[in-house]
Short mmCIF file of C-alpha atoms in Angstrom, two decimals:
data_model
loop_
_atom_site.label_atom_id
_atom_site.label_comp_id
_atom_site.label_asym_id
_atom_site.label_seq_id
_atom_site.Cartn_x
_atom_site.Cartn_y
_atom_site.Cartn_z
CA LYS P 1 -11.99 0.63 69.88
CA ASN P 2 -9.25 1.38 72.42
CA ASN P 3 -6.91 -0.69 74.54
CA ASN P 4 -9.58 -1.13 77.23
CA ASP P 5 -12.24 -2.51 74.88
CA GLU P 6 -13.28 -6.09 75.44
CA ILE P 7 -13.18 -8.33 72.38
CA VAL P 8 -15.87 -11.01 72.46
CA TYR P 9 -15.48 -14.09 70.28
CA TYR P 10 -18.23 -16.53 69.36
CA LYS P 11 -16.97 -20.05 68.77
CA ASN P 12 -18.73 -23.42 68.87
CA ASN P 13 -21.91 -21.71 70.09
CA ASN P 14 -20.11 -20.23 73.09
CA ILE P 15 -18.95 -16.74 73.98
CA ILE P 16 -15.22 -16.48 74.66
CA LEU P 17 -13.84 -13.36 76.34
CA ASN P 18 -10.46 -12.04 75.33
CA ASN P 19 -9.65 -10.97 78.88
CA LYS P 20 -11.32 -10.62 82.26
CA SER P 21 -11.66 -6.85 82.45
CA LYS P 22 -14.99 -5.27 83.37
CA ILE P 23 -17.50 -4.94 80.53
CA ASN P 24 -19.37 -1.62 80.61
CA TYR P 25 -21.60 -2.08 77.58
CA ILE P 26 -22.61 -4.64 74.96
CA ILE P 27 -23.72 -3.85 71.41
CA HIS P 28 -25.66 -6.80 69.99
CA CYS P 29 -25.91 -6.49 66.21
CA ALA P 30 -25.61 -10.15 65.18
CA GLY P 31 -28.18 -11.52 62.75
CA ASN P 32 -28.67 -12.98 59.27
CA ALA P 33 -30.57 -10.13 57.64
CA HIS P 34 -29.80 -11.12 54.05
CA ASP P 35 -29.83 -14.91 54.32
CA LYS P 36 -32.10 -16.32 51.58
CA ASN P 37 -32.48 -19.54 53.56
CA TYR P 38 -33.42 -17.88 56.85
CA SER P 39 -35.29 -20.44 58.94
CA ILE P 40 -36.37 -21.48 62.43
CA SER P 41 -32.85 -22.79 63.05
CA ASN P 42 -31.53 -19.24 62.63
CA LEU P 43 -34.03 -18.10 65.25
CA ASP P 44 -32.91 -20.81 67.68
CA ASN P 45 -29.21 -19.96 67.23
CA GLU P 46 -29.78 -16.22 67.64
CA LYS P 47 -31.91 -16.76 70.75
CA LYS P 48 -29.18 -18.93 72.31
CA PHE P 49 -26.53 -16.34 71.47
CA THR P 50 -28.67 -13.51 72.88
CA LEU P 51 -29.28 -15.45 76.09
CA GLN P 52 -25.53 -15.91 76.53
CA LEU P 53 -25.01 -12.17 76.09
CA LEU P 54 -27.78 -11.43 78.60
CA ASN P 55 -26.23 -13.78 81.16
CA LEU P 56 -22.92 -12.07 80.52
CA CYS P 57 -24.63 -8.78 81.45
CA LYS P 58 -25.87 -10.30 84.68
CA ASN P 59 -22.56 -11.87 85.65
CA SER P 60 -20.38 -8.90 84.68
CA ASP P 61 -22.58 -6.02 85.91
CA VAL P 62 -22.86 -4.57 82.42
CA GLU P 63 -24.26 -1.03 82.49
CA LYS P 64 -25.74 -0.80 78.98
CA PHE P 65 -27.09 -3.30 76.47
CA ILE P 66 -27.74 -2.02 72.94
CA PHE P 67 -29.71 -4.28 70.59
CA ILE P 68 -29.86 -3.55 66.86
CA SER P 69 -33.35 -4.56 65.76
CA SER P 70 -35.36 -3.91 62.58
CA ILE P 71 -38.14 -1.52 61.61
CA LYS P 72 -39.83 -4.58 60.12
CA VAL P 73 -40.97 -5.35 63.68
CA ASN P 74 -43.36 -2.43 63.23
CA GLY P 75 -44.39 -3.64 59.78
CA GLU P 76 -43.41 -3.53 56.13
CA ASN P 77 -45.14 -0.38 54.84
CA THR P 78 -46.77 2.83 55.99
CA TYR P 79 -49.73 4.58 54.45
CA LYS P 80 -51.12 7.71 56.12
CA GLU P 81 -49.26 7.45 59.43
CA LYS P 82 -45.52 7.11 60.05
CA PHE P 83 -44.16 4.25 62.12
CA SER P 84 -43.59 5.27 65.73
CA GLU P 85 -42.89 3.61 69.05
CA ASN P 86 -46.61 3.86 69.86
CA ASN P 87 -47.81 1.84 66.87
CA LYS P 88 -49.20 -1.63 67.30
CA ILE P 89 -46.45 -3.85 65.93
CA LYS P 90 -47.09 -6.06 62.89
CA PRO P 91 -43.83 -7.93 62.26
CA TYR P 92 -43.46 -8.88 58.63
CA GLY P 93 -41.64 -12.12 57.79
CA LEU P 94 -39.71 -14.66 59.83
CA TYR P 95 -36.70 -12.34 60.27
CA ALA P 96 -38.90 -9.61 61.80
CA ILE P 97 -40.72 -12.10 64.01
CA ASN P 98 -37.32 -13.29 65.24
CA LYS P 99 -36.28 -9.72 66.07
CA MET P 100 -39.55 -9.19 67.94
CA LYS P 101 -39.00 -12.35 70.00
CA ILE P 102 -35.46 -11.29 70.89
CA GLU P 103 -36.74 -7.83 71.87
CA ASN P 104 -39.21 -9.55 74.19
CA MET P 105 -36.42 -11.71 75.65
CA ILE P 106 -34.39 -8.60 76.44
CA GLN P 107 -37.34 -6.80 78.05
CA ARG P 108 -38.24 -9.79 80.23
CA PHE P 109 -34.63 -10.40 81.25
CA PHE P 110 -34.06 -6.81 82.37
CA ASP P 111 -37.50 -6.38 83.93
CA LYS P 112 -36.00 -6.51 87.44
CA ASN P 113 -32.46 -5.55 86.54
CA THR P 114 -30.61 -2.25 86.80
CA CYS P 115 -28.88 -2.67 83.43
CA ASN P 116 -30.03 -0.10 80.88
CA TYR P 117 -31.18 -1.48 77.54
CA TYR P 118 -31.72 0.32 74.26
CA ILE P 119 -33.57 -1.45 71.44
CA LEU P 120 -32.94 0.35 68.16
CA ARG P 121 -35.25 -0.46 65.25
CA LEU P 122 -33.50 0.47 62.02
CA PRO P 123 -34.53 0.75 58.36
CA ILE P 124 -32.04 -0.01 55.57
CA VAL P 125 -28.61 1.27 56.60
CA ILE P 126 -26.68 3.05 53.85
CA GLY P 127 -22.91 2.92 53.85
CA ASP P 128 -19.85 1.74 51.99
CA SER P 129 -20.35 -1.85 50.68
CA ALA P 130 -23.67 -2.31 52.53
CA LYS P 131 -25.73 -5.23 51.26
CA GLY P 132 -29.46 -5.85 50.95
CA ASN P 133 -32.18 -4.72 48.57
CA LEU P 134 -30.27 -1.72 47.22
CA TYR P 135 -27.41 -4.00 46.25
CA LYS P 136 -29.87 -6.28 44.43
CA MET P 137 -31.30 -3.26 42.64
CA PHE P 138 -27.82 -2.15 41.58
CA LYS P 139 -26.92 -5.63 40.29
CA PHE P 140 -30.14 -5.85 38.28
CA ILE P 141 -29.66 -2.45 36.62
CA ASN P 142 -25.95 -3.03 36.01
CA LYS P 143 -26.67 -6.39 34.36
CA TYR P 144 -29.87 -5.76 32.36
CA LYS P 145 -29.44 -2.00 31.71
CA PHE P 146 -33.06 -1.09 32.46
CA PHE P 147 -35.41 -0.53 35.36
CA ILE P 148 -39.20 -0.58 35.65
CA ASN P 149 -40.68 2.39 37.49
CA VAL P 150 -44.08 3.86 38.32
CA LYS P 151 -45.13 7.49 38.39
CA THR P 152 -46.41 7.31 41.96
CA ILE P 153 -43.81 8.81 44.30
CA ASN P 154 -43.28 6.85 47.48
CA THR P 155 -41.12 7.87 50.43
CA ARG P 156 -38.91 5.56 52.47
CA SER P 157 -36.78 6.26 55.52
CA PHE P 158 -33.14 5.21 55.57
CA LEU P 159 -30.24 5.53 58.00
CA SER P 160 -26.64 6.38 57.15
CA ILE P 161 -23.92 4.37 58.85
CA ASN P 162 -22.32 7.61 60.06
CA ASN P 163 -25.49 8.68 61.88
CA LEU P 164 -25.89 5.21 63.39
CA ASN P 165 -22.34 5.30 64.74
CA ASN P 166 -22.90 8.78 66.14
CA LEU P 167 -26.09 7.70 67.93
CA VAL P 168 -24.47 4.62 69.47
CA LEU P 169 -21.70 6.81 70.87
CA LYS P 170 -24.27 9.22 72.30
CA ILE P 171 -26.03 6.31 74.02
CA ILE P 172 -22.77 4.95 75.42
CA TYR P 173 -21.74 8.31 76.90
CA SER P 174 -25.23 9.32 78.06
CA ASP P 175 -25.92 9.49 81.80
CA LYS P 176 -29.62 8.75 81.36
CA LYS P 177 -31.04 5.58 82.90
CA ILE P 178 -33.20 4.07 80.19
CA GLN P 179 -34.89 0.78 79.31
CA ASP P 180 -36.73 1.49 76.08
CA ILE P 181 -37.31 1.05 72.33
CA PHE P 182 -36.35 3.69 69.74
CA LEU P 183 -37.06 4.04 66.03
CA VAL P 184 -33.99 5.40 64.26
CA CYS P 185 -33.54 7.00 60.84
CA ASN P 186 -32.21 10.04 59.01
CA ASN P 187 -34.48 13.08 58.76
CA GLU P 188 -34.66 13.00 54.96
CA THR P 189 -36.42 10.31 52.95
CA PHE P 190 -35.81 8.78 49.51
CA CYS P 191 -38.00 7.45 46.75
CA VAL P 192 -37.06 5.18 43.84
CA ASN P 193 -36.43 8.20 41.59
CA ASP P 194 -33.82 9.56 44.05
CA ILE P 195 -31.99 6.23 43.93
CA LEU P 196 -32.05 6.16 40.11
CA ILE P 197 -30.62 9.70 40.00
CA ASN P 198 -27.71 8.60 42.20
CA LEU P 199 -27.05 5.62 39.94
CA LYS P 200 -26.85 7.89 36.90
CA LYS P 201 -24.10 9.88 38.65
CA LEU P 202 -21.89 6.79 38.28
CA ASN P 203 -22.28 6.95 34.48
CA ILE P 204 -24.09 3.64 34.43
CA SER P 205 -26.04 3.48 31.17
CA PHE P 206 -29.63 2.25 31.60
CA PHE P 207 -33.13 3.27 30.61
CA VAL P 208 -36.31 3.49 32.67
CA ILE P 209 -39.63 1.96 31.60
CA ASN P 210 -42.57 3.77 33.21
CA PHE P 211 -45.59 1.61 33.97
CA ASN P 212 -49.06 2.25 35.27
CA TYR P 213 -49.01 1.58 39.03
CA TYR P 214 -51.89 -0.90 39.09
CA LEU P 215 -50.80 -2.71 35.93
CA LEU P 216 -47.32 -3.23 37.34
CA LEU P 217 -48.78 -4.38 40.66
CA LEU P 218 -50.86 -6.95 38.76
CA ILE P 219 -47.79 -8.20 36.87
CA PHE P 220 -45.71 -8.55 40.06
CA THR P 221 -48.62 -10.32 41.78
CA ILE P 222 -49.00 -12.81 38.91
CA LEU P 223 -45.24 -13.47 39.04
CA ASN P 224 -45.51 -14.02 42.83
CA LYS P 225 -43.20 -11.02 43.37
CA LYS P 226 -45.56 -8.70 45.23
CA ASP P 227 -43.07 -8.42 48.11
CA ILE P 228 -40.53 -6.86 45.75
CA PHE P 229 -43.16 -4.43 44.43
CA ASN P 230 -44.00 -3.34 47.98
CA LYS P 231 -40.34 -2.78 48.88
CA LEU P 232 -39.76 -0.70 45.76
CA PHE P 233 -42.91 1.33 45.36
CA LEU P 234 -44.70 1.56 48.72
CA SER P 235 -43.72 3.91 51.53
CA GLN P 236 -41.96 3.13 54.79
CA ASP P 237 -41.82 6.36 56.79
CA ILE P 238 -40.45 6.55 60.32
CA ASN P 239 -41.00 9.12 63.05
CA ASN P 240 -37.58 9.57 64.70
CA SER P 241 -38.56 12.37 67.10
CA LYS P 242 -38.33 10.22 70.26
CA VAL P 243 -34.71 9.17 69.77
CA LYS P 244 -33.70 12.70 68.73
CA ASN P 245 -35.31 14.29 71.79
CA THR P 246 -34.08 11.67 74.25
CA PHE P 247 -30.40 11.85 73.27
CA SER P 248 -30.25 15.34 71.71
CA TRP P 249 -29.33 13.52 68.51
CA ASN P 250 -29.25 15.58 65.32
CA PRO P 251 -28.62 13.25 62.37
CA GLU P 252 -26.85 14.81 59.42
CA ASN P 253 -28.66 15.01 56.08
CA ASP P 254 -26.07 12.79 54.40
CA LEU P 255 -28.12 10.18 52.54
CA ASN P 256 -27.18 11.37 49.04
CA ASN P 257 -23.49 11.37 49.87
CA ASN P 258 -23.59 7.93 51.52
CA LEU P 259 -25.79 6.43 48.80
CA GLU P 260 -23.33 7.56 46.13
CA LYS P 261 -20.42 6.08 48.12
CA MET P 262 -22.31 2.81 48.52
CA PHE P 263 -23.06 2.51 44.81
CA ARG P 264 -19.44 3.36 43.96
CA SER P 265 -18.29 0.53 46.24
CA PHE P 266 -20.71 -1.84 44.45
CA LYS P 267 -19.30 -0.78 41.10
CA ILE P 268 -15.70 -1.34 42.21
CA ASN P 269 -16.53 -4.81 43.55
CA GLU P 270 -18.46 -5.97 40.48
#
């Protein structure tokens, strides 16, 4: 932020501008990713807010519109093939369906418009005090002092907050005229074992119970918790070559460092 940055407020379902200076770019990252009661009303509110931002682009001659979307638009899990921009999308859950609909709104709105748009589909973002499934995992282990694991090693893509910030800056300062979708992640991947190793660095005392993969899947299914099983033990791999090549973006291999910082922030706030 500098003295020329526009501050946009959202009050009573209306956008309020802090001043009348020209807006060069908009970064739309609003959403209720971790709302347990996410519903159709959330979708309606987010669509209204997005439409106001899009009209602001039209009325203010905005040059770039960056929308933070979710990899869940592609789907929940990968098997043999990584997620890429060329995959047929299979949005998983109401939140992902909402993101897909907003992506479609943006594409239709800018179909005959010179404004550049960049839709970034992200996996879990790792950074200081980040929330989500990793926070839930930390709270469970910190409270009950054990974790159930399977011997099958899955791989999941993540994104550090530092690499996300770096990419957004590259997009802002890029001279390329683009209207497109990009899948974004770090180069390295993690599995559950990597996360457990980072937790042990914090001197949190817990033990791991190793289960047979299919037996544990059966137990989670009976308990109506198959979604949790899939998030923990299935893979979600992303091909980030398009975004790297387009913007000459070279994400740092900083997941371990950022994951440790995130868990330390959880521990401090407990």
